[in-house]
PDB file of C-alpha atoms in Angstrom:
ATOM      1  CA  GLU A   1      82.687 108.842 159.537  1.00 40.00           C
ATOM      2  CA  SER A   2      86.294 109.798 158.829  1.00 40.00           C
ATOM      3  CA  ASN A   3      85.033 112.784 156.805  1.00 43.00           C
ATOM      4  CA  LEU A   4      83.420 114.433 159.801  1.00 43.00           C
ATOM      5  CA  LYS A   5      85.344 117.186 161.549  1.00 44.00           C
ATOM      6  CA  PHE A   6      84.830 117.338 165.300  1.00 41.00           C
ATOM      7  CA  GLU A   7      86.291 120.740 166.029  1.00 46.00           C
ATOM      8  CA  ALA A   8      84.572 123.829 167.357  1.00 46.00           C
ATOM      9  CA  HIS A   9      84.132 126.662 164.883  1.00 50.00           C
ATOM     10  CA  ASP A  10      84.020 129.844 166.953  1.00 53.00           C
ATOM     11  CA  LEU A  11      81.853 132.490 165.307  1.00 53.00           C
ATOM     12  CA  GLY A  12      82.550 135.169 167.908  1.00 57.00           C
ATOM     13  CA  GLY A  13      80.504 135.866 171.008  1.00 70.00           C
ATOM     14  CA  GLY A  14      80.733 132.183 171.922  1.00 78.00           C
ATOM     15  CA  SER A  15      78.522 130.976 169.048  1.00 91.00           C
ATOM     16  CA  LYS A  16      79.706 127.847 167.286  1.00 94.00           C
ATOM     17  CA  ILE A  17      78.706 125.610 164.410  1.00 96.00           C
ATOM     18  CA  VAL A  18      77.640 122.289 165.925  1.00 97.00           C
ATOM     19  CA  LEU A  19      76.435 120.677 162.687  1.00 97.00           C
ATOM     20  CA  ASN A  20      77.186 121.323 159.035  1.00 97.00           C
ATOM     21  CA  ILE A  21      76.146 118.566 156.620  1.00 96.00           C
ATOM     22  CA  ALA A  22      75.480 118.057 152.940  1.00 96.00           C
ATOM     23  CA  ILE A  23      73.762 114.832 151.921  1.00 96.00           C
ATOM     24  CA  GLN A  24      74.824 113.073 148.729  1.00 95.00           C
ATOM     25  CA  SER A  25      72.346 110.196 148.713  1.00 95.00           C
ATOM     26  CA  HIS A  26      69.588 108.639 150.799  1.00 94.00           C
ATOM     27  CA  THR A  27      66.541 106.430 150.827  1.00 92.00           C
ATOM     28  CA  TYR A  28      63.277 107.028 152.618  1.00 89.00           C
ATOM     29  CA  SER A  29      61.549 105.154 155.402  1.00 82.00           C
ATOM     30  CA  SER A  30      58.527 103.339 154.034  1.00 80.00           C
ATOM     31  CA  ARG A  31      57.781 102.269 157.612  1.00 78.00           C
ATOM     32  CA  SER A  32      57.493 105.808 158.921  1.00 75.00           C
ATOM     33  CA  PRO A  33      54.013 107.243 158.629  1.00 76.00           C
ATOM     34  CA  ARG A  34      53.754 109.600 155.705  1.00 84.00           C
ATOM     35  CA  GLN A  35      52.656 113.055 156.674  1.00 87.00           C
ATOM     36  CA  THR A  36      50.888 115.606 154.549  1.00 91.00           C
ATOM     37  CA  ILE A  37      52.620 118.909 155.264  1.00 92.00           C
ATOM     38  CA  THR A  38      52.134 122.281 153.621  1.00 90.00           C
ATOM     39  CA  ALA A  39      55.400 123.815 152.458  1.00 90.00           C
ATOM     40  CA  CYS A  40      55.990 126.285 149.632  1.00 90.00           C
ATOM     41  CA  GLN A  41      52.258 126.973 149.351  1.00 89.00           C
ATOM     42  CA  GLY A  42      51.297 123.370 148.641  1.00 90.00           C
ATOM     43  CA  ALA A  43      50.514 120.195 150.554  1.00 93.00           C
ATOM     44  CA  ARG A  44      52.859 117.269 149.935  1.00 94.00           C
ATOM     45  CA  LYS A  45      53.501 113.844 151.434  1.00 94.00           C
ATOM     46  CA  TYR A  46      56.743 113.608 153.430  1.00 93.00           C
ATOM     47  CA  TYR A  47      58.614 110.551 154.685  1.00 93.00           C
ATOM     48  CA  ASN A  48      61.499 110.224 157.155  1.00 93.00           C
ATOM     49  CA  LEU A  49      64.923 110.222 155.539  1.00 93.00           C
ATOM     50  CA  LYS A  50      66.931 106.981 155.864  1.00 93.00           C
ATOM     51  CA  ASN A  51      70.442 105.725 155.109  1.00 95.00           C
ATOM     52  CA  SER A  52      72.122 109.064 154.381  1.00 95.00           C
ATOM     53  CA  THR A  53      75.493 109.263 152.709  1.00 95.00           C
ATOM     54  CA  LEU A  54      77.295 112.569 153.194  1.00 95.00           C
ATOM     55  CA  ARG A  55      79.026 114.442 150.359  1.00 93.00           C
ATOM     56  CA  GLU A  56      82.747 113.683 150.190  1.00 90.00           C
ATOM     57  CA  HIS A  57      84.062 117.112 149.208  1.00 86.00           C
ATOM     58  CA  TYR A  58      82.118 119.179 151.732  1.00 90.00           C
ATOM     59  CA  LYS A  59      83.366 120.368 155.090  1.00 90.00           C
ATOM     60  CA  GLN A  60      81.190 118.178 157.329  1.00 94.00           C
ATOM     61  CA  ILE A  61      81.003 119.156 161.001  1.00 96.00           C
ATOM     62  CA  ASP A  62      79.251 117.130 163.680  1.00 96.00           C
ATOM     63  CA  MET A  63      80.725 118.498 166.878  1.00 96.00           C
ATOM     64  CA  TYR A  64      78.731 116.231 169.226  1.00 96.00           C
ATOM     65  CA  GLU A  65      78.386 113.251 166.864  1.00 96.00           C
ATOM     66  CA  ALA A  66      74.613 113.768 167.159  1.00 97.00           C
ATOM     67  CA  PHE A  67      73.569 113.289 163.526  1.00 97.00           C
ATOM     68  CA  HIS A  68      72.167 109.811 162.895  1.00 97.00           C
ATOM     69  CA  LYS A  69      72.768 108.971 159.233  1.00 95.00           C
ATOM     70  CA  GLU A  70      70.763 105.742 159.384  1.00 95.00           C
ATOM     71  CA  ASP A  71      67.546 107.448 160.527  1.00 94.00           C
ATOM     72  CA  GLY A  72      68.110 110.993 159.245  1.00 95.00           C
ATOM     73  CA  PHE A  73      67.803 112.976 162.464  1.00 96.00           C
ATOM     74  CA  TYR A  74      69.897 115.267 164.656  1.00 97.00           C
ATOM     75  CA  THR A  75      69.592 115.247 168.451  1.00 96.00           C
ATOM     76  CA  ILE A  76      70.029 118.611 170.179  1.00 95.00           C
ATOM     77  CA  PRO A  77      72.947 118.006 172.582  1.00 94.00           C
ATOM     78  CA  GLU A  78      72.288 120.746 175.139  1.00 94.00           C
ATOM     79  CA  THR A  79      69.494 123.147 176.003  1.00 94.00           C
ATOM     80  CA  GLY A  80      69.929 126.557 174.399  1.00 94.00           C
ATOM     81  CA  LEU A  81      69.336 128.932 171.518  1.00 95.00           C
ATOM     82  CA  TYR A  82      70.066 127.564 168.041  1.00 96.00           C
ATOM     83  CA  THR A  83      69.962 128.880 164.492  1.00 96.00           C
ATOM     84  CA  ILE A  84      69.109 126.356 161.781  1.00 96.00           C
ATOM     85  CA  MET A  85      69.927 127.055 158.130  1.00 97.00           C
ATOM     86  CA  ILE A  86      68.499 124.842 155.391  1.00 96.00           C
ATOM     87  CA  GLY A  87      70.399 125.089 152.110  1.00 94.00           C
ATOM     88  CA  LYS A  88      71.516 128.391 150.602  1.00 92.00           C
ATOM     89  CA  MET A  89      69.221 131.384 150.296  1.00 92.00           C
ATOM     90  CA  ASN A  90      68.516 132.012 146.623  1.00 92.00           C
ATOM     91  CA  GLY A  91      64.801 132.886 146.483  1.00 91.00           C
ATOM     92  CA  VAL A  92      63.800 129.369 145.423  1.00 93.00           C
ATOM     93  CA  CYS A  93      61.477 127.269 147.555  1.00 94.00           C
ATOM     94  CA  ASP A  94      62.612 123.647 148.038  1.00 93.00           C
ATOM     95  CA  THR A  95      59.717 121.219 148.475  1.00 92.00           C
ATOM     96  CA  LYS A  96      61.866 118.078 148.453  1.00 93.00           C
ATOM     97  CA  TYR A  97      63.112 118.374 152.054  1.00 95.00           C
ATOM     98  CA  LEU A  98      62.097 119.786 155.393  1.00 94.00           C
ATOM     99  CA  VAL A  99      63.151 119.351 159.004  1.00 95.00           C
ATOM    100  CA  GLU A 100      60.538 118.594 161.637  1.00 93.00           C
ATOM    101  CA  VAL A 101      60.870 118.973 165.411  1.00 92.00           C
ATOM    102  CA  ASP A 102      59.826 115.965 167.486  1.00 83.00           C
ATOM    103  CA  GLU A 103      57.186 117.619 169.666  1.00 68.00           C
ATOM    104  CA  HIS A 104      57.068 114.595 171.986  1.00 64.00           C
ATOM    105  CA  VAL A 105      60.406 115.732 173.407  1.00 64.00           C
ATOM    106  CA  ASP A 106      60.086 119.522 173.153  1.00 59.00           C
ATOM    107  CA  ALA A 107      56.411 120.510 173.293  1.00 59.00           C
ATOM    108  CA  GLY A 108      57.230 124.183 173.850  1.00 63.00           C
ATOM    109  CA  VAL A 109      58.758 124.898 170.449  1.00 63.00           C
ATOM    110  CA  SER A 110      57.295 127.775 168.457  1.00 61.00           C
ATOM    111  CA  THR A 111      58.098 126.450 164.966  1.00 66.00           C
ATOM    112  CA  THR A 112      57.826 122.739 164.301  1.00 86.00           C
ATOM    113  CA  GLN A 113      58.930 122.606 160.641  1.00 90.00           C
ATOM    114  CA  PHE A 114      61.869 124.249 158.919  1.00 92.00           C
ATOM    115  CA  TYR A 115      62.413 124.384 155.178  1.00 93.00           C
ATOM    116  CA  LYS A 116      63.975 126.556 152.506  1.00 94.00           C
ATOM    117  CA  SER A 117      61.205 128.926 151.434  1.00 93.00           C
ATOM    118  CA  TYR A 118      61.096 131.778 148.955  1.00 93.00           C
ATOM    119  CA  TYR A 119      61.771 134.230 151.790  1.00 93.00           C
ATOM    120  CA  THR A 120      64.008 132.506 154.344  1.00 94.00           C
ATOM    121  CA  ASN A 121      66.143 129.487 155.019  1.00 95.00           C
ATOM    122  CA  THR A 122      67.132 130.513 158.559  1.00 95.00           C
ATOM    123  CA  TYR A 123      65.286 129.869 161.819  1.00 95.00           C
ATOM    124  CA  THR A 124      66.346 130.719 165.375  1.00 94.00           C
ATOM    125  CA  GLN A 125      64.713 128.936 168.270  1.00 92.00           C
ATOM    126  CA  TRP A 126      65.219 127.665 171.822  1.00 91.00           C
ATOM    127  CA  PHE A 127      65.503 123.873 172.120  1.00 92.00           C
ATOM    128  CA  ILE A 128      65.837 121.576 175.099  1.00 91.00           C
ATOM    129  CA  SER A 129      68.450 118.841 175.254  1.00 92.00           C
ATOM    130  CA  GLY A 130      67.327 115.633 173.565  1.00 92.00           C
ATOM    131  CA  THR A 131      65.018 117.274 171.022  1.00 93.00           C
ATOM    132  CA  LYS A 132      65.106 115.415 167.695  1.00 94.00           C
ATOM    133  CA  LEU A 133      65.169 117.248 164.382  1.00 96.00           C
ATOM    134  CA  GLN A 134      63.961 114.754 161.761  1.00 95.00           C
ATOM    135  CA  ILE A 135      64.836 115.325 158.094  1.00 95.00           C
ATOM    136  CA  LYS A 136      61.885 114.462 155.853  1.00 94.00           C
ATOM    137  CA  THR A 137      61.695 114.066 152.089  1.00 94.00           C
ATOM    138  CA  THR A 138      59.124 113.751 149.336  1.00 93.00           C
ATOM    139  CA  HIS A 139      61.403 111.302 147.464  1.00 90.00           C
ATOM    140  CA  THR A 140      59.955 107.784 147.447  1.00 87.00           C
ATOM    141  CA  SER A 141      62.966 106.026 145.988  1.00 87.00           C
ATOM    142  CA  THR A 142      66.732 106.119 146.375  1.00 91.00           C
ATOM    143  CA  ASN A 143      68.062 109.580 145.640  1.00 92.00           C
ATOM    144  CA  SER A 144      71.736 109.531 144.640  1.00 92.00           C
ATOM    145  CA  ASN A 145      72.005 113.246 143.873  1.00 92.00           C
ATOM    146  CA  SER A 146      70.558 115.021 146.901  1.00 93.00           C
ATOM    147  CA  ASN A 147      70.944 118.778 147.330  1.00 90.00           C
ATOM    148  CA  PHE A 148      70.069 118.864 151.056  1.00 95.00           C
ATOM    149  CA  GLN A 149      72.325 120.962 153.283  1.00 96.00           C
ATOM    150  CA  MET A 150      71.823 121.927 156.914  1.00 97.00           C
ATOM    151  CA  THR A 151      73.857 124.026 159.304  1.00 97.00           C
ATOM    152  CA  ILE A 152      73.058 124.356 163.012  1.00 97.00           C
ATOM    153  CA  VAL A 153      74.688 127.059 165.145  1.00 97.00           C
ATOM    154  CA  ARG A 154      74.568 127.050 168.967  1.00 97.00           C
ATOM    155  CA  ILE A 155      74.259 130.650 170.166  1.00 95.00           C
ATOM    156  CA  ASN A 156      75.785 131.447 173.557  1.00 87.00           C
TER     157      ASN A 156
END
């Protein structure tokens, strides 16, 4: 917790980074229902991320303290337009992680899953306050060398 920086990062025009995380290690939730999801042109089984440990030497930002490390989800703090970036864009598709929108809270979303594809790692969408963004993984054991990174920008 002491690693997290709770300061606003003004990007001009009122936009600000509200979350910037890099996960070092995690487990998966064997109690969460596995879902078969197509990502990177193939169907895979995904599980909810659990017990996340954040990377020590990474500038972690959680402006609203809305990332839940125990259950691997972020709660949108206020209604508005957000840009979500998964990892770094390098033309490689990452099938190990994706982020899924909880449609029970925000049924009007246009995209319900975000992941780093061959063509993009950036998604911009309107979310309502309270929407959960659940990180999912294909790992079915403890992963102590995760490469998952996510940045969320609130656009004003």
